[in-house]
Structure formats: C-alpha cells, structure tokens
mmCIF file with all atom_site columns, C-alpha atoms in Angstrom:
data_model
loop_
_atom_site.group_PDB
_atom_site.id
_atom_site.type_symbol
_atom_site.label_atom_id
_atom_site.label_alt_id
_atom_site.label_comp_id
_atom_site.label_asym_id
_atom_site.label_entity_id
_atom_site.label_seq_id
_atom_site.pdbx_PDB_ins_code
_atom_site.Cartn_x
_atom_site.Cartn_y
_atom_site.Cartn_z
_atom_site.occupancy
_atom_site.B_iso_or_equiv
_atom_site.pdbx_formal_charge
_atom_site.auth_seq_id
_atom_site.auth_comp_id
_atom_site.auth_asym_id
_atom_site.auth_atom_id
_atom_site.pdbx_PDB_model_num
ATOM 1   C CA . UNK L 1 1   ? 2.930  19.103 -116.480 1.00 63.00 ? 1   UNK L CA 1
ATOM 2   C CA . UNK L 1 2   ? 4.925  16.532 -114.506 1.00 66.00 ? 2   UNK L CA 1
ATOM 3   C CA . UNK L 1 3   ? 8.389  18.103 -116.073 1.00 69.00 ? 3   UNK L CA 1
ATOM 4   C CA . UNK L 1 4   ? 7.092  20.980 -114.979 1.00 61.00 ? 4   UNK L CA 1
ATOM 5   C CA . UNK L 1 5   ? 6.941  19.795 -111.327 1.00 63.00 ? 5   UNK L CA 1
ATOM 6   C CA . UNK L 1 6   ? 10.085 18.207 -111.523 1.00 66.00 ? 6   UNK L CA 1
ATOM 7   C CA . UNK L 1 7   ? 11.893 21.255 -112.769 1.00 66.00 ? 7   UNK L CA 1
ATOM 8   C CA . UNK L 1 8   ? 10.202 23.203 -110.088 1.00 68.00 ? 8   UNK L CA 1
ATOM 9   C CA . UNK L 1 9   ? 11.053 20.746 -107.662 1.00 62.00 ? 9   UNK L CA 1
ATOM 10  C CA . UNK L 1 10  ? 15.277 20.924 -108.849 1.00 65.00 ? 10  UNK L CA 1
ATOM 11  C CA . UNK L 1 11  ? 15.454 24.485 -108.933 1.00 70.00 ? 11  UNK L CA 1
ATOM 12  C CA . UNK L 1 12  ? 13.848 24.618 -105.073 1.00 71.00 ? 12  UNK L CA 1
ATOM 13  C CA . UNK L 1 13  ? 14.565 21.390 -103.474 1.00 75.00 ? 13  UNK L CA 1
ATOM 14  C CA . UNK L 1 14  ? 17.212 19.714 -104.409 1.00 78.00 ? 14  UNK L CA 1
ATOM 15  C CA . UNK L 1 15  ? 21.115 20.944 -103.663 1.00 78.00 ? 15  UNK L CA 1
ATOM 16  C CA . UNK L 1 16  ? 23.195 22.156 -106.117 1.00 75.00 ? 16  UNK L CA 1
ATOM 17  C CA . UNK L 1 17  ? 25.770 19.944 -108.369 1.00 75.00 ? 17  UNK L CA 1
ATOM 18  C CA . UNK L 1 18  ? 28.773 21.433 -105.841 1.00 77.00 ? 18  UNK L CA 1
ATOM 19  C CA . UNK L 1 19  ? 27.416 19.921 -102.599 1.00 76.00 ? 19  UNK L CA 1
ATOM 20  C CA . UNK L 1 20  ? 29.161 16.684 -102.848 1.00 80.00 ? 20  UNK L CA 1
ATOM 21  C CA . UNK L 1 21  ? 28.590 13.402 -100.224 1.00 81.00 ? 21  UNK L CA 1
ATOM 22  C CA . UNK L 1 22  ? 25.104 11.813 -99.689  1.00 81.00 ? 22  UNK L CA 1
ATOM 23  C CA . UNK L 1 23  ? 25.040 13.559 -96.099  1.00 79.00 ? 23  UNK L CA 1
ATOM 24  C CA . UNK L 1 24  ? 25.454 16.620 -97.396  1.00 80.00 ? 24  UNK L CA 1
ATOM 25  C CA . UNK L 1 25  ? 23.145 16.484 -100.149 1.00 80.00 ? 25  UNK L CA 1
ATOM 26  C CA . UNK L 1 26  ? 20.337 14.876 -97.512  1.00 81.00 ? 26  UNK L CA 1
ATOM 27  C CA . UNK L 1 27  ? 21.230 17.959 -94.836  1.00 83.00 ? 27  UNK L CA 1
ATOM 28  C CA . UNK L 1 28  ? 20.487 20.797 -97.410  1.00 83.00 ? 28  UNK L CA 1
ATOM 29  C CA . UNK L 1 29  ? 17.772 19.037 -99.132  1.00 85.00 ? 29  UNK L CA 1
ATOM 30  C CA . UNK L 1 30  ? 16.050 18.428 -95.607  1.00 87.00 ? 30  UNK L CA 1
ATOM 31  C CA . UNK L 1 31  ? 16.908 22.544 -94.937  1.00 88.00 ? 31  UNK L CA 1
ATOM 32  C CA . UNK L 1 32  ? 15.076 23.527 -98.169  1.00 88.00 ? 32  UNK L CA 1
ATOM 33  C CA . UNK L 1 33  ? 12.553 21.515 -97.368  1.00 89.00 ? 33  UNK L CA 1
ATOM 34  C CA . UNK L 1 34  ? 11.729 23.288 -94.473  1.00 88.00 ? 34  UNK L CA 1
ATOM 35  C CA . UNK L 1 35  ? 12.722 26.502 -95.666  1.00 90.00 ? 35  UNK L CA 1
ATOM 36  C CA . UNK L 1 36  ? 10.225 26.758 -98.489  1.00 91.00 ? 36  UNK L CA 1
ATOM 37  C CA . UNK L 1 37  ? 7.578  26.186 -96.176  1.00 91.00 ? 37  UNK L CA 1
ATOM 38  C CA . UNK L 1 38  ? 8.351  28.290 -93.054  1.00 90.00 ? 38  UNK L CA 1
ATOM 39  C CA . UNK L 1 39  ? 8.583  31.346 -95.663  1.00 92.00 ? 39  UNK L CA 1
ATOM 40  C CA . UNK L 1 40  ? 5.299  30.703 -97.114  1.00 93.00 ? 40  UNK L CA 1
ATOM 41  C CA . UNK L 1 41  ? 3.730  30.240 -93.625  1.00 91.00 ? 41  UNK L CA 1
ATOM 42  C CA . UNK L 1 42  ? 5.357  33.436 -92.487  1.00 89.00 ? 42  UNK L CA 1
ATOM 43  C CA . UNK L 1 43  ? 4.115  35.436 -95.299  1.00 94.00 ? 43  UNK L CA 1
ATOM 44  C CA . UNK L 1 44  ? 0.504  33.726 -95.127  1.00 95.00 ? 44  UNK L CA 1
ATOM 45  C CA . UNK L 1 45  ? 0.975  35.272 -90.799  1.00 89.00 ? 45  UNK L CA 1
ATOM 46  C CA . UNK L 1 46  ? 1.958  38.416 -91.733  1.00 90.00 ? 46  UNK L CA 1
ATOM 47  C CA . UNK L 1 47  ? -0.149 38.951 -94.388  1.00 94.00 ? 47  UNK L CA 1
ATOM 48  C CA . UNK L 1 48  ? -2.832 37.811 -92.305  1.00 93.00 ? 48  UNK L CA 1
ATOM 49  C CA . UNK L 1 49  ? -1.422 40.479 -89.613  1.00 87.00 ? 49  UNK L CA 1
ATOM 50  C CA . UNK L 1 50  ? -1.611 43.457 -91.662  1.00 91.00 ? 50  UNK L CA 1
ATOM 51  C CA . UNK L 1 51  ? -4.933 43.122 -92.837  1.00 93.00 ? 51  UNK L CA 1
ATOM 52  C CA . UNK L 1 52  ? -6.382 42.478 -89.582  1.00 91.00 ? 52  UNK L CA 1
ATOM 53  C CA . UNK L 1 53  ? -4.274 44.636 -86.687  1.00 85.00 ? 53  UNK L CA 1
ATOM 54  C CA . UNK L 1 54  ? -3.813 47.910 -87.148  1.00 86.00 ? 54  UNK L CA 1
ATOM 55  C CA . UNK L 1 55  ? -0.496 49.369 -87.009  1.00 84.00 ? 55  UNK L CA 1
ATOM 56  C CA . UNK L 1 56  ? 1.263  45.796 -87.814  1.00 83.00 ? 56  UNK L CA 1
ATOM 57  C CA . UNK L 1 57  ? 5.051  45.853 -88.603  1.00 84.00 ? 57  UNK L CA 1
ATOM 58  C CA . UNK L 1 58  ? 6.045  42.304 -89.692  1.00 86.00 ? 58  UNK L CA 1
ATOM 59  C CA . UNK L 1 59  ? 9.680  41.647 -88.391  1.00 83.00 ? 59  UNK L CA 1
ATOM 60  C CA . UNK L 1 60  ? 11.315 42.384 -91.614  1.00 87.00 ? 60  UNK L CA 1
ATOM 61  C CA . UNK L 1 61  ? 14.583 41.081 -90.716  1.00 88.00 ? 61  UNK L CA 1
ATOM 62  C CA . UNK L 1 62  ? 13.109 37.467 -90.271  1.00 89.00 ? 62  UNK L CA 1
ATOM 63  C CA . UNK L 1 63  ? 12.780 37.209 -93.984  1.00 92.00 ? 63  UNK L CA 1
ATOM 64  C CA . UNK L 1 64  ? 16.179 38.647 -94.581  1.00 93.00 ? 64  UNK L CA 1
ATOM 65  C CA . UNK L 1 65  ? 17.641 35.710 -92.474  1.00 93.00 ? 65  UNK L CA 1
ATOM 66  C CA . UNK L 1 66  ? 15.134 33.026 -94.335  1.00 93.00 ? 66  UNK L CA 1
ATOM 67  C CA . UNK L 1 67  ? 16.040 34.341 -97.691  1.00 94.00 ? 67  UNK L CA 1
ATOM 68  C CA . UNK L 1 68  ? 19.696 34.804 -97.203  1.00 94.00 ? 68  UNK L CA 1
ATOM 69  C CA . UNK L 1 69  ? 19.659 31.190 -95.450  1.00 93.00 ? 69  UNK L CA 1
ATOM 70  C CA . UNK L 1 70  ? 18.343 29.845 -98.707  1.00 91.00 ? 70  UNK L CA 1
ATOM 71  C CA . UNK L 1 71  ? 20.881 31.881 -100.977 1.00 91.00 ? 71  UNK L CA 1
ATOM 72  C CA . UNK L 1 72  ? 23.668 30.208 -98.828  1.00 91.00 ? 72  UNK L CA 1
ATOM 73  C CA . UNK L 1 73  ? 22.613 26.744 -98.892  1.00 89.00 ? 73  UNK L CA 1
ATOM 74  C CA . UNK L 1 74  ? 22.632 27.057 -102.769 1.00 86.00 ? 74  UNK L CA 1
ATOM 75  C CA . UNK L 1 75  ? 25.772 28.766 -102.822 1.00 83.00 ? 75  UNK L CA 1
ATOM 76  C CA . UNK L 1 76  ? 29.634 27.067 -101.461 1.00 75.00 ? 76  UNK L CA 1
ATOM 77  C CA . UNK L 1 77  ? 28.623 28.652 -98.612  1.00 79.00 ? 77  UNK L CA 1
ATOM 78  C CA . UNK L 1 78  ? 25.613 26.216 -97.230  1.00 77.00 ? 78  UNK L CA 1
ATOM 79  C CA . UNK L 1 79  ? 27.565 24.953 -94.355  1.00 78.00 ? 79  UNK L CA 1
ATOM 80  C CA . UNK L 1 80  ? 26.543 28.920 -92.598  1.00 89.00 ? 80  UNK L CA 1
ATOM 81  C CA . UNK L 1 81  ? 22.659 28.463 -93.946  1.00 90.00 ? 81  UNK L CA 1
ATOM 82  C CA . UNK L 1 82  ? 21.914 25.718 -91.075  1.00 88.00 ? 82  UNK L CA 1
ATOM 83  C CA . UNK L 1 83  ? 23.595 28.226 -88.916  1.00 89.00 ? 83  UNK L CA 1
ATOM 84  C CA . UNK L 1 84  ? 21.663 31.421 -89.721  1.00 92.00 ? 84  UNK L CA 1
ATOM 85  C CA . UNK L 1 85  ? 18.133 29.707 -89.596  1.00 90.00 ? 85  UNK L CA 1
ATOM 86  C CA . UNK L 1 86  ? 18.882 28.162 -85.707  1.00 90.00 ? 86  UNK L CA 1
ATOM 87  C CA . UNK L 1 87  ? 19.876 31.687 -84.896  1.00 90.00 ? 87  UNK L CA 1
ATOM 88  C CA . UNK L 1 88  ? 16.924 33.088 -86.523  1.00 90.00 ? 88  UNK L CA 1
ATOM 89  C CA . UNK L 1 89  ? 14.235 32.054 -83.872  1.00 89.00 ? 89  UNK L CA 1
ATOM 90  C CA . UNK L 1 90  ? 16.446 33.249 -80.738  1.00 89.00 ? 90  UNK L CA 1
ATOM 91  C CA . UNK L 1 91  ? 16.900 36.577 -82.373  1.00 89.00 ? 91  UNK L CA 1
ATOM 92  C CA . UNK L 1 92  ? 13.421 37.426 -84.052  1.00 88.00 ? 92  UNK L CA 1
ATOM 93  C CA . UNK L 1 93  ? 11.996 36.482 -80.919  1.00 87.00 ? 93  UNK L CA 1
ATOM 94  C CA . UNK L 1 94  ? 14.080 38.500 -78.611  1.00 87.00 ? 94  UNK L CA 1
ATOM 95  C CA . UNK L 1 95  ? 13.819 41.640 -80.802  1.00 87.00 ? 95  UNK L CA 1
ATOM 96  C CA . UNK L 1 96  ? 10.202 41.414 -81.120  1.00 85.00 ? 96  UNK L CA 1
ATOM 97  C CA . UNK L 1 97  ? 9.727  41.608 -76.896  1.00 85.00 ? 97  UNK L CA 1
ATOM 98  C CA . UNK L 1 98  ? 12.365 44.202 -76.649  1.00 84.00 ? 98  UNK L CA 1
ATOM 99  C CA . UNK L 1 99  ? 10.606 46.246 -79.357  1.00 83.00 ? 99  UNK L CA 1
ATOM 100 C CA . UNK L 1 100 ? 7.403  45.653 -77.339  1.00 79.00 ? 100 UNK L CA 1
ATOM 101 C CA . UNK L 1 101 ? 5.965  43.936 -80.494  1.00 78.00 ? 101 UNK L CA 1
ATOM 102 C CA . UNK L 1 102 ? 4.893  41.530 -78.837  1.00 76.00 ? 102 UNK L CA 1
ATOM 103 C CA . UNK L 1 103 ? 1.673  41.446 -76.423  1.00 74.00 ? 103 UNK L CA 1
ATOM 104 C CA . UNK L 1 104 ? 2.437  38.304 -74.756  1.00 81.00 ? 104 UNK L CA 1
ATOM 105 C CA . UNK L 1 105 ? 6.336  37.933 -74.953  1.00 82.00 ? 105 UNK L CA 1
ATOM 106 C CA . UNK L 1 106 ? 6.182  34.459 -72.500  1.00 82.00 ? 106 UNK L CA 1
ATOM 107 C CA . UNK L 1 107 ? 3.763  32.977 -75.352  1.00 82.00 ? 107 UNK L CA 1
ATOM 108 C CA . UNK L 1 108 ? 6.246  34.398 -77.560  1.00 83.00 ? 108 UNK L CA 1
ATOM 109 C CA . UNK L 1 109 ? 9.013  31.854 -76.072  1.00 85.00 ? 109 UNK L CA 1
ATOM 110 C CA . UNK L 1 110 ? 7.309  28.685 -77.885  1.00 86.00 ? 110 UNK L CA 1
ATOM 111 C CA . UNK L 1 111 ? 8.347  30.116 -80.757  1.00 85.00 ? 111 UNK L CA 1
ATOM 112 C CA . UNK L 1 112 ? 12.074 28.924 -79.733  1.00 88.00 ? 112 UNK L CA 1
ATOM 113 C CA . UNK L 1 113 ? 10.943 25.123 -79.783  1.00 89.00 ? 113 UNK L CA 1
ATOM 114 C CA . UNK L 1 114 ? 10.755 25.155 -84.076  1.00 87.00 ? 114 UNK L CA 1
ATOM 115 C CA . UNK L 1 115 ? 14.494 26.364 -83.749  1.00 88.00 ? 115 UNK L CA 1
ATOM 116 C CA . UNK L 1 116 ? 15.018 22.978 -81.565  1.00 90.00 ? 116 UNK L CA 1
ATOM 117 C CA . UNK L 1 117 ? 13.251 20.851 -83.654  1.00 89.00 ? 117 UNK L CA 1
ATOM 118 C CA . UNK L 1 118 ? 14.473 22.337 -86.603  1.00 88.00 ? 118 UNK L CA 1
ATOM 119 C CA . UNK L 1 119 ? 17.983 21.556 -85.103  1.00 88.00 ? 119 UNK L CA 1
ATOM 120 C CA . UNK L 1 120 ? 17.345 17.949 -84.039  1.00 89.00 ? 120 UNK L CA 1
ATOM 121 C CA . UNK L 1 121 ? 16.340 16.980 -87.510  1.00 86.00 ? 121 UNK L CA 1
ATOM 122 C CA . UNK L 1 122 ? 19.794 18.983 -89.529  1.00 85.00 ? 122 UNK L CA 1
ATOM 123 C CA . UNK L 1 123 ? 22.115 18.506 -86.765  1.00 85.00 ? 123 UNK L CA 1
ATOM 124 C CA . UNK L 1 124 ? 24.078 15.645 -85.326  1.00 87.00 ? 124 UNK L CA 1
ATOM 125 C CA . UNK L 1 125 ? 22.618 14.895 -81.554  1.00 91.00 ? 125 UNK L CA 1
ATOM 126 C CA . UNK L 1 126 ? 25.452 17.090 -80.056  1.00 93.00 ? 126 UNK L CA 1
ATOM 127 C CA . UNK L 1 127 ? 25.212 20.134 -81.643  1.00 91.00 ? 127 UNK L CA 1
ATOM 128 C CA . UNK L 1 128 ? 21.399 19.847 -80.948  1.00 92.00 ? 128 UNK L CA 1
ATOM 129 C CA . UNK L 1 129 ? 22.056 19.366 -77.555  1.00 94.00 ? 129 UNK L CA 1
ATOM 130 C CA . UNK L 1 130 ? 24.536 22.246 -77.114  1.00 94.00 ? 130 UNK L CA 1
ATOM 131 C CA . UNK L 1 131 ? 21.591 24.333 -79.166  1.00 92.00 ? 131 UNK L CA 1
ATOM 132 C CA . UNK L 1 132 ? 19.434 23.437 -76.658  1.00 92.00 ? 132 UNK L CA 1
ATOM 133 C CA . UNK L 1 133 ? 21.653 24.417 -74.018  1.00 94.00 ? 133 UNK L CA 1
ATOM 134 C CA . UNK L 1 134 ? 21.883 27.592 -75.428  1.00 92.00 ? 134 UNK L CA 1
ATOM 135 C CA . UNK L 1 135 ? 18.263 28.097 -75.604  1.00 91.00 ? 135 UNK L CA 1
ATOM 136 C CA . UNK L 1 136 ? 17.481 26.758 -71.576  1.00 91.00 ? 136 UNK L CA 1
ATOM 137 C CA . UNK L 1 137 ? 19.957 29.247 -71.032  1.00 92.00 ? 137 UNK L CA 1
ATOM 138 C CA . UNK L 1 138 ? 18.325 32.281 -72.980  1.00 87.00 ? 138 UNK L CA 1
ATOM 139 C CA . UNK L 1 139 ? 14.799 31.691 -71.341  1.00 86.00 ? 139 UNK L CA 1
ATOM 140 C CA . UNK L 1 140 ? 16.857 31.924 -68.063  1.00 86.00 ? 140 UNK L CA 1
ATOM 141 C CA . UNK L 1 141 ? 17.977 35.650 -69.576  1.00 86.00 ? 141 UNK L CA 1
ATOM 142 C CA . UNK L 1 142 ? 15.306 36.926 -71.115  1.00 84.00 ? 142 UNK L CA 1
ATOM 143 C CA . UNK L 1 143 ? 13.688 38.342 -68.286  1.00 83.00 ? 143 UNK L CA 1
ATOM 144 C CA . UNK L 1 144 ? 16.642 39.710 -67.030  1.00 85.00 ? 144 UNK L CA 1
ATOM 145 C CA . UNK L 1 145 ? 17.527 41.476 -70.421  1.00 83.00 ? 145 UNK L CA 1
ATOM 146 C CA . UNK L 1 146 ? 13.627 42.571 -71.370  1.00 81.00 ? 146 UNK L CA 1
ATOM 147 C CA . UNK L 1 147 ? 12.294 42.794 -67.374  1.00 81.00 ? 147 UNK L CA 1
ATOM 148 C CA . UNK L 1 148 ? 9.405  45.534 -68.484  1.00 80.00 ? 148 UNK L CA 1
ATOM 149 C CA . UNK L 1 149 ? 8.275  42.334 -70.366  1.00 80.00 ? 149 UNK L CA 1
ATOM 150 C CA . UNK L 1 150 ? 8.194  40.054 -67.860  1.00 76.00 ? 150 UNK L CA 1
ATOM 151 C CA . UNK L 1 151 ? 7.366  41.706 -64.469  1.00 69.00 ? 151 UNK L CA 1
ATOM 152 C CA . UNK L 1 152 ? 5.959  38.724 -62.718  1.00 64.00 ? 152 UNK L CA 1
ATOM 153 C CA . UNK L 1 153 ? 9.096  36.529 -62.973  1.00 56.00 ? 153 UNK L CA 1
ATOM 154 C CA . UNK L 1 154 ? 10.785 39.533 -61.836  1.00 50.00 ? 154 UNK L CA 1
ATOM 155 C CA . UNK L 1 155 ? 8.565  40.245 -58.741  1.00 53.00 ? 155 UNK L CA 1
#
C-alpha cells in the first residue's frame, strides 16, 4: 500500500526528471500541490452547483486553464503553468459577471485574493507585487467594464 502512495504521489506531485535546479523543482512541486487541490475543490463546487441550482453552467473554461496549467508544468513548458493559473482567477471571475453568472459579482471579487496568495507563495516578492498591482488596478475597472453589475459604485 505505501508504494502505492508513493507512486501516486510521483506521478502527481513531484516534477518531472527535466526540471533541473532545487528552485525549480520546489516552484512546480509547490504549483502541483495546489493544483491538485483547487481542481478537486472546484469539481466538489460545481458538482455541488448542479445538483442544487437550477439552470447551473459551471465555467467550463476554468478547468481548461487548471488542466492545461498542470499539462505544462509537467511538460518543458512549466515556466507558462505559474502564468496561466495567476491569470485564471482575473479572467474566470470577470467572465462570470459579464455573463451575468454571477448574483453578487462584488462578492465575486474575493475570489481574486487566492490568485494573490497563490502568487506570493510561487513568485519572487516582485512579481507578486506587480500581480497585485495588476489586480488593485482591475477592481478599479471592473465596474467600468461590467457597470450593469455594479450600479451603486457607478451612481
């Protein structure tokens, strides 16, 4: 049973052979760590979703960015999968209030803090800081790009 676990745990977890340097290895360890588990609590949501509220459409493309950031961190390519899964939050989120998907789109801006968290713990300080920049300046836009979804900051 315990091979079993640890064969589970090298085919998931741990980076492949080509990802060379300790940092490295540590960064996409770390990512699959928290990939794993942010796809099984989005599929225990959505499932949750479409058995209780009717006429539920779980944001497909969310899981198309989770998966394909997993592929890439196990591919020469996992330099891009920190990348996609920062940019996943802004996007799902704004797409979801534009779509009107979203009942209460300002409750719907917490869901940007994972992506900061998320980028304090796989990216040097600056690059978290410029993220969070970016994401200060998108709750400054929002309302200007989705105003029929937030028409008392408009007012």
């Amino acid at each position: 049973m315990r091979s079993l676990g640890r064969s589970i745990h090298q085919k998931l977890i741990e980076p492949p052979d080509h990802i060379q340097g300790s940092s490295l290895r540590h960064r996409s360890r770390l990512l699959n760590i928290v990939l794993i588990p942010l796809i099984a609590l989005f599929l225990a949501v959505d499932i949750s979703h479409l058995l209780t509220t009717p006429d539920y459409l779980p944001l497909w493309y969310g899981y198309v960015i989770l998966f394909a950031s997993y592929i890439l961190n196990h591919s020469r390519a996992h330099k891009y999968a920190t990348f996609l899964i920062l940019v996943m939050f802004p996007v799902v989120i704004l797409t979801s209030i534009l779509i009107g998907q979203e009942s209460d789109p300002i409750a719907a801006l917490y869901y940007l803090i994972p992506g900061v968290i998320l980028c304090g713990i796989l990216l040097p300080t600056r690059e978290t800081m410029i993220f969070s920049l970016i994401e200060i300046t998108l709750l400054h836009v929002f309302p200007f790009i989705a105003p029929r979804s937030f028409p008392t900051i408009n007012e």
